[in-house]
Short mmCIF file of C-alpha atoms in Angstrom, two decimals:
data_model
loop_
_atom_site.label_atom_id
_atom_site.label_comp_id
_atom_site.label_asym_id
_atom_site.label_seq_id
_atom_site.Cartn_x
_atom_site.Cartn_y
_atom_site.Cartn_z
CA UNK A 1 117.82 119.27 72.57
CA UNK A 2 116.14 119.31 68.67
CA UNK A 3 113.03 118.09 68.41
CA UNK A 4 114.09 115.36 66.29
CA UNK A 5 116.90 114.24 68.65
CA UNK A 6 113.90 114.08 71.67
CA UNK A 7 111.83 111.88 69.48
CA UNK A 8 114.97 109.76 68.90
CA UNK A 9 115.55 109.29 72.06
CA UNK A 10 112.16 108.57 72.97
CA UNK A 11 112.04 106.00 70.31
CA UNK A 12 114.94 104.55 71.62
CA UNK A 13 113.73 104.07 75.09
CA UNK A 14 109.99 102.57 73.65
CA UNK A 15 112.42 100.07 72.20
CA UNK A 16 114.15 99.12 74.77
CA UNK A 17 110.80 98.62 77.17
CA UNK A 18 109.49 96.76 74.17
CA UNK A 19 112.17 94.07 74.27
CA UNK A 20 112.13 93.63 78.23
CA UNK A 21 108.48 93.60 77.70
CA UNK A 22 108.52 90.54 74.99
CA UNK A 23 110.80 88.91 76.85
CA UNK A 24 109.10 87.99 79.60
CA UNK A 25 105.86 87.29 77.45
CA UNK A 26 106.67 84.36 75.09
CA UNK A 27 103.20 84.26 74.08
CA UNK A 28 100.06 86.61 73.98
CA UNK A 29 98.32 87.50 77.54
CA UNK A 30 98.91 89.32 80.23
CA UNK A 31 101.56 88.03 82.39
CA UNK A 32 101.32 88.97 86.40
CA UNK A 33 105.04 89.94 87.52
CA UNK A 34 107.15 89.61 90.32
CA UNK A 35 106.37 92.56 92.12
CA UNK A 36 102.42 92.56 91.90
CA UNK A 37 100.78 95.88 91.16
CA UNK A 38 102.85 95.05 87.84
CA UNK A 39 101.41 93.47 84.65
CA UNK A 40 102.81 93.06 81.05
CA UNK A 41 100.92 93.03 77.82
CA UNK A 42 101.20 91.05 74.32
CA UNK A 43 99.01 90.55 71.46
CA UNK A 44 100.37 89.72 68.45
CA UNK A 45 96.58 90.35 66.01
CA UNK A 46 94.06 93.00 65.99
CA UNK A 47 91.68 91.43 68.34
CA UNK A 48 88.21 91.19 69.46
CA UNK A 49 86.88 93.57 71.52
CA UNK A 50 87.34 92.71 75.58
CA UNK A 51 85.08 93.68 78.01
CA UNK A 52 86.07 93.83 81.48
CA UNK A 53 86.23 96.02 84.24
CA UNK A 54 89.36 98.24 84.49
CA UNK A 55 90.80 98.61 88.31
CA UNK A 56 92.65 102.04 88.91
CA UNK A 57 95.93 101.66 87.14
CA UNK A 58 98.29 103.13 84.47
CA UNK A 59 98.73 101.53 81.26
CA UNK A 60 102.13 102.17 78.77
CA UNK A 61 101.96 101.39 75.51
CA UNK A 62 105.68 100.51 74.32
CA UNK A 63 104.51 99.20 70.90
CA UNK A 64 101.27 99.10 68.46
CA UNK A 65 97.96 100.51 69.59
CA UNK A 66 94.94 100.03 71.49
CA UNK A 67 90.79 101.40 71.23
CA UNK A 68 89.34 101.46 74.80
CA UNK A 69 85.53 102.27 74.55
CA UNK A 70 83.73 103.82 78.06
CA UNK A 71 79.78 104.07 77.07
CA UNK A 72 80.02 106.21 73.52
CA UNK A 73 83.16 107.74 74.29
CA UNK A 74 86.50 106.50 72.46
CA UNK A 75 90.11 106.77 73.54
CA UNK A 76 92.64 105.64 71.04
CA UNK A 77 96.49 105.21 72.37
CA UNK A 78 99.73 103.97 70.84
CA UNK A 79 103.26 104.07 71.47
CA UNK A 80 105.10 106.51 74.02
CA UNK A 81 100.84 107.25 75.29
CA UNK A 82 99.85 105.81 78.51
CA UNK A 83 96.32 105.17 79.76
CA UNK A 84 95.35 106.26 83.18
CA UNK A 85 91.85 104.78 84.86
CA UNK A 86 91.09 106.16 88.40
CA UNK A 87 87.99 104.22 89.30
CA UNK A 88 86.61 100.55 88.81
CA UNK A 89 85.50 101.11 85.56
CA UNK A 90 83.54 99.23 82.74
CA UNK A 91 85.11 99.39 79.44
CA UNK A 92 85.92 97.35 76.60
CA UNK A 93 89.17 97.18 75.04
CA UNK A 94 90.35 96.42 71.25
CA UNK A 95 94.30 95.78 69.98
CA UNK A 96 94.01 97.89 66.66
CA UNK A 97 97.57 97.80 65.28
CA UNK A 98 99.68 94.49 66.08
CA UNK A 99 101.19 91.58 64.54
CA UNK A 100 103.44 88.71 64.44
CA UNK A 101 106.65 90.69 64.07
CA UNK A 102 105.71 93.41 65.68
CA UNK A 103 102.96 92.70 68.66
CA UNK A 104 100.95 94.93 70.80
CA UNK A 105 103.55 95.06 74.12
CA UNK A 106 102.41 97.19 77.07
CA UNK A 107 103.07 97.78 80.84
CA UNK A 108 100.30 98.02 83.28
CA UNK A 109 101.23 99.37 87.07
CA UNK A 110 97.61 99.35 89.49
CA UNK A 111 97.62 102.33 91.33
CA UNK A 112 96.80 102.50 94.77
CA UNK A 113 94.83 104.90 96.08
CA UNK A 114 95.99 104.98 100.15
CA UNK A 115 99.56 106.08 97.98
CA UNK A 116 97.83 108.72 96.31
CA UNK A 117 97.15 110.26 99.37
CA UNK A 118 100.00 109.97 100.86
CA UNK A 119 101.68 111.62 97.25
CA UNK A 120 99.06 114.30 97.96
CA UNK A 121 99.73 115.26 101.50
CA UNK A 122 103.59 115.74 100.76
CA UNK A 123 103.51 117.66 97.70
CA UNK A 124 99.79 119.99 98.18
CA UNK A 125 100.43 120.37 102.07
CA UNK A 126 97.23 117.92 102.25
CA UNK A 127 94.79 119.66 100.20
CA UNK A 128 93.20 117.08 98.52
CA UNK A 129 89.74 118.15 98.53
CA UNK A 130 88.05 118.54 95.17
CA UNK A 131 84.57 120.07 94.49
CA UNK A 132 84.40 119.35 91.01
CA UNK A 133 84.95 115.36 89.26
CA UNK A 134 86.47 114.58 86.39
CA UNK A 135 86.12 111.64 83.98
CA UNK A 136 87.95 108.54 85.93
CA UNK A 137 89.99 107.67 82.69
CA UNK A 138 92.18 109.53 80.42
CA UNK A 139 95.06 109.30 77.48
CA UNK A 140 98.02 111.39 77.77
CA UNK A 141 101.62 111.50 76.53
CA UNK A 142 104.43 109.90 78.33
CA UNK A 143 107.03 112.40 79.12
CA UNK A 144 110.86 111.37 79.53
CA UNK A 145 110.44 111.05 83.02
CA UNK A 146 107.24 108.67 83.16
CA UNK A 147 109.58 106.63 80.45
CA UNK A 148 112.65 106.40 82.40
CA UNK A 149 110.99 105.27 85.57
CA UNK A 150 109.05 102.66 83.84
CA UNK A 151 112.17 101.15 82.11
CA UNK A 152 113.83 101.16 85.50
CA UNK A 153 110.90 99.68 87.05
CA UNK A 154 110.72 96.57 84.19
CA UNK A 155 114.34 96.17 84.32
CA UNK A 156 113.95 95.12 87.75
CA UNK A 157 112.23 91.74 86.85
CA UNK A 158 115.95 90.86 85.48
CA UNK A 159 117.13 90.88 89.28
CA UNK A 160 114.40 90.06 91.20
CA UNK A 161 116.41 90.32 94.73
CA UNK A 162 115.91 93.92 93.90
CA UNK A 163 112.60 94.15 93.59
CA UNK A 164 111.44 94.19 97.19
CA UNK A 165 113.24 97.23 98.02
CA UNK A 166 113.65 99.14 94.25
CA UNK A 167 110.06 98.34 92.69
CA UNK A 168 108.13 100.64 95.15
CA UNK A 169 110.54 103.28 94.76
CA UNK A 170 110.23 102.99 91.19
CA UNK A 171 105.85 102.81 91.00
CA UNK A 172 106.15 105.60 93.42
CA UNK A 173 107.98 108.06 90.91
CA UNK A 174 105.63 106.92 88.14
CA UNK A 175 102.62 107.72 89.86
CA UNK A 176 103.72 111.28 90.94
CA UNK A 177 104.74 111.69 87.67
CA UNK A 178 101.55 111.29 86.53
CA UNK A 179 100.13 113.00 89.39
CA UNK A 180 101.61 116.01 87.84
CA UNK A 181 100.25 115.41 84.30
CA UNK A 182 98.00 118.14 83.42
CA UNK A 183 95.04 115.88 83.34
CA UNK A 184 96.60 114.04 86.55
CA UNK A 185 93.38 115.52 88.53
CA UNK A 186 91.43 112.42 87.58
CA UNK A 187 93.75 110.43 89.61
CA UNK A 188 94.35 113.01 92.75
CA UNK A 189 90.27 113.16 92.59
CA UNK A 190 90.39 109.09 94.17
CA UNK A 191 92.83 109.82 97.24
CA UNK A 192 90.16 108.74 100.12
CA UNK A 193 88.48 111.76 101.47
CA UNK A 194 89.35 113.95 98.66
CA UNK A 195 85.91 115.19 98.31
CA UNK A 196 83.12 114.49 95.67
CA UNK A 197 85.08 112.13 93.46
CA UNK A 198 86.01 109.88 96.44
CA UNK A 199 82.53 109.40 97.49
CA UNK A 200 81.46 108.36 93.82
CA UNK A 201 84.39 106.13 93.92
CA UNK A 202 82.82 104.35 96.89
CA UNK A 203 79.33 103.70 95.48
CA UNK A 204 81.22 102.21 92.00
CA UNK A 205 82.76 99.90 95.12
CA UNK A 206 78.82 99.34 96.59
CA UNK A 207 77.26 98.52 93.37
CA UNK A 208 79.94 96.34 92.41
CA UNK A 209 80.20 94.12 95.47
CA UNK A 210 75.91 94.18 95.27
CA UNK A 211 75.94 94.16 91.69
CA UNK A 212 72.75 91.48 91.78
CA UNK A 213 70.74 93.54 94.14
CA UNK A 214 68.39 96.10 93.37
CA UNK A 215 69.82 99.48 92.75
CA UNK A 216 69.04 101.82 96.05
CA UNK A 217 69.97 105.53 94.50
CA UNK A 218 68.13 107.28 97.77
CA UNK A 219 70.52 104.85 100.45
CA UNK A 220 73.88 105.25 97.67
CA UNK A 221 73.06 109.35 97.77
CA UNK A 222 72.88 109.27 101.63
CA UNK A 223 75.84 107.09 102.46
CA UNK A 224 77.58 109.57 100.08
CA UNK A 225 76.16 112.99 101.51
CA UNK A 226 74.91 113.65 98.66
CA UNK A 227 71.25 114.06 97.14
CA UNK A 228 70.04 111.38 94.57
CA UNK A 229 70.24 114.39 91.48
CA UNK A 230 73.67 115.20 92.74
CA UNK A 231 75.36 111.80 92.83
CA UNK A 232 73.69 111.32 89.28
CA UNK A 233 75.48 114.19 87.78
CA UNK A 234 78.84 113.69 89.54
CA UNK A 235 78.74 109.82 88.81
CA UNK A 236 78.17 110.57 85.20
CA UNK A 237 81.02 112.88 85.16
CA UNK A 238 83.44 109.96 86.41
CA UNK A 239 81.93 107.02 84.53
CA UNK A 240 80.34 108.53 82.01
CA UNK A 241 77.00 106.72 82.32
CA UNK A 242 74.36 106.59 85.11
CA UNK A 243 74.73 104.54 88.34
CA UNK A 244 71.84 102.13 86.85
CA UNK A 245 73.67 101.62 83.47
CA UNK A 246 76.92 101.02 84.84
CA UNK A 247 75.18 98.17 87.10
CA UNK A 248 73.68 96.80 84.26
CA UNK A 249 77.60 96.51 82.49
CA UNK A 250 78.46 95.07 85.47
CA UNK A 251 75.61 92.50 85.28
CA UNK A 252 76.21 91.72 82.02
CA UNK A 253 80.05 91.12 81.72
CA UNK A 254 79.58 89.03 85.03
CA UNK A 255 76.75 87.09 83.64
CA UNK A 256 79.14 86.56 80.58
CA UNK A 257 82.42 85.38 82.67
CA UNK A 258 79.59 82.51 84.26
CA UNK A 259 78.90 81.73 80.58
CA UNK A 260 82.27 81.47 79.32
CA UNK A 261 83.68 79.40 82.64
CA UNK A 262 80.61 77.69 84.23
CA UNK A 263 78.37 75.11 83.08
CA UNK A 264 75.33 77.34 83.53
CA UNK A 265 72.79 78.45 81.35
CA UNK A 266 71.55 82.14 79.82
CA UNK A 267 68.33 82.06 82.08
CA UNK A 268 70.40 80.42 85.23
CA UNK A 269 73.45 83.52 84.35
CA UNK A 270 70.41 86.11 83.83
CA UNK A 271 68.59 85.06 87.65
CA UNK A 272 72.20 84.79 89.09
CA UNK A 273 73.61 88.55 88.10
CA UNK A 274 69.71 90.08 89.28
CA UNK A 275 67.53 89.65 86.19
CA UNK A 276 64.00 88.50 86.81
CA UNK A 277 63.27 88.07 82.98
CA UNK A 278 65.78 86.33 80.70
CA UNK A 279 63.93 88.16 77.75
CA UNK A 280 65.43 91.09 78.88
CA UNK A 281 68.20 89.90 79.78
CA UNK A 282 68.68 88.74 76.08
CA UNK A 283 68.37 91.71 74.69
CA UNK A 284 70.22 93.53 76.65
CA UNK A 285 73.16 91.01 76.09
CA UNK A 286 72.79 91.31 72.74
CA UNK A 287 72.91 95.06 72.89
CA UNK A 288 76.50 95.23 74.41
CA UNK A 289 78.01 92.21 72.85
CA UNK A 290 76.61 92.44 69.47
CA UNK A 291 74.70 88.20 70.02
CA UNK A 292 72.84 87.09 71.87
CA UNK A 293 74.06 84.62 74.73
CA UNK A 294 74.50 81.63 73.39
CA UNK A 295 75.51 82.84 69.66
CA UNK A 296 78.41 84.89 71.43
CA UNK A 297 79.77 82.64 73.88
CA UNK A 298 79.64 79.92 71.04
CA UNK A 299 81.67 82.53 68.68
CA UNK A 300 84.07 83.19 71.68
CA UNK A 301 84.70 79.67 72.32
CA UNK A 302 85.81 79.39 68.74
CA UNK A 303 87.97 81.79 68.95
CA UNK A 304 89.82 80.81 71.50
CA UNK A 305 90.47 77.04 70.60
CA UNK A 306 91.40 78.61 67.12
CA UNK A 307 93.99 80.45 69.08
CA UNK A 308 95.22 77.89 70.99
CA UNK A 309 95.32 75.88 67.75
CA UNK A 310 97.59 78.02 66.69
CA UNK A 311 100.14 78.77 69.40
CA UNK A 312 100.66 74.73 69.05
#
């Protein structure tokens, strides 16, 4: 097959997963499916930067593109390009090409990591074990056989009898597809007990559920059988920040969320997420969002009934 006939037909199938994907998405958001590790995608502007915390999961972008930031490190993706995350991680996310006519459609499939291993142990003989750790996220090209099963997998919401017994069968090929990517070792690296990686993957689970508490590197290290120095290097390989700043991301997009949904204010947010001082809790706000508190969550309250405004 030409070159030019491949991309054809590639462009051919992005369309098709495009128009399943609008379909079920009258409006922007993301829309939970039918068969639940699936999610669908639609913005229809460039947006605002989103923070949030990613859960391990592969993202495909069908049409327009997308800016996901991790610390100071950049990863731009746009049609036939999928995103892969591997741990909870911190990020924020930015819709950089999309419009009206032509929105910002993607597919989102959460991995689970119990399948991983099980993916593992059939096709290494059970060799999981890593020494090394790679970054938990990464951008990479959908081949014709990561497309394929992901148009099978959407068309499935059209006959949702189906999906019971098809949909697994169809998130199963995906991830050993992907698996099999040449930068797939960032997701065999978060099968439980597959070495370093794994045990990093399990403190990002203890800070988050103790997000409020004071940091305890020495009791993190030693759950992990690892020395304090050690788990600092290997958790900056995954996350690509230290186990204190990605606490304090945590912190802060939690401490926004309260803003945005509770009637609480910055100082009550700040003692509630583990700051004792809301002065530097302000500034460190400010930092990551660009505002402080009050100035942002005002601004992002405007945005939204502006939205709304306009979908009526």
């Amino acid at each position: 097959m030409s070159t030019s006939t491949a991309r054809s037909t590639v462009n051919e199938k992005l369309a098709e997963l495009a128009g399943s994907i609008a379909r079920f998405s009258a409006i922007d958001g993301t829309y939970q499916t039918d068969f639940p590790p699936l999610s669908l995608i639609r913005s229809s502007e460039d947006a605002v930067p989103v923070y949030t915390v990613y859960e391990p999961s592969i993202c495909l972008v069908a049409q327009g593109s997308k800016l996901v930031l991790l610390g100071n490190e950049a990863y731009r993706y746009g049609p036939s390009q999928y995103f892969a995350v591997s741990v909870d991680l911190p990020i924020s996310g930015q819709v950089t090409e999309a419009s009206a006519e032509h929105p910002y459609l993607a597919v989102r499939l959460r991995i689970d990591p119990q399948q991983v291993l099980e993916l593992l142990r059939e096709t290494e003989d059970g060799s999981a074990a890593r020494t090394s750790t790679a970054r938990g996220l990464y951008v990479s090209e959908a081949a014709s056989g990561m497309l394929d099963a992901f148009l099978r997998l959407v068309r499935l919401l059209e006959t949702p009898e189906d999906l019971p017994v098809l949909a697994p069968m169809a998130a199963r090929e995906i991830l050993y597809r992907a698996l099999r990517d040449g930068q797939g070792r960032s997701i065999r690296q978060m099968a439980p007990g597959a070495g370093h990686a794994a045990s990093v993957a399990e403190v990002i689970r203890r800070i988050r559920e103790s997000y409020n508490e004071p940091l305890r590197i020495d009791e993190l290290a030693g759950e992990a059988g690892m020395s304090p120095s050690s788990l600092h290097r290997r958790f900056r390989d995954v996350t690509a920040m230290s186990p204190l700043q990605f606490q304090k991301q945590i912190r802060l997009q939690e401490a926004r969320r309260m803003l945005l949904c509770e009637p609480v204010q910055a100082a009550e947010a700040a003692f509630r997420v583990g700051y004792e001082s809301p002065s530097q809790f302000n500034r460190e706000y400010a930092r990551l969002f660009g505002r402080p508190p009050l100035v942002d969550i005002r601004r992002l309250r405007t945005l939204s009934a502006s939205r709304t405004a306009g979908e009526n």
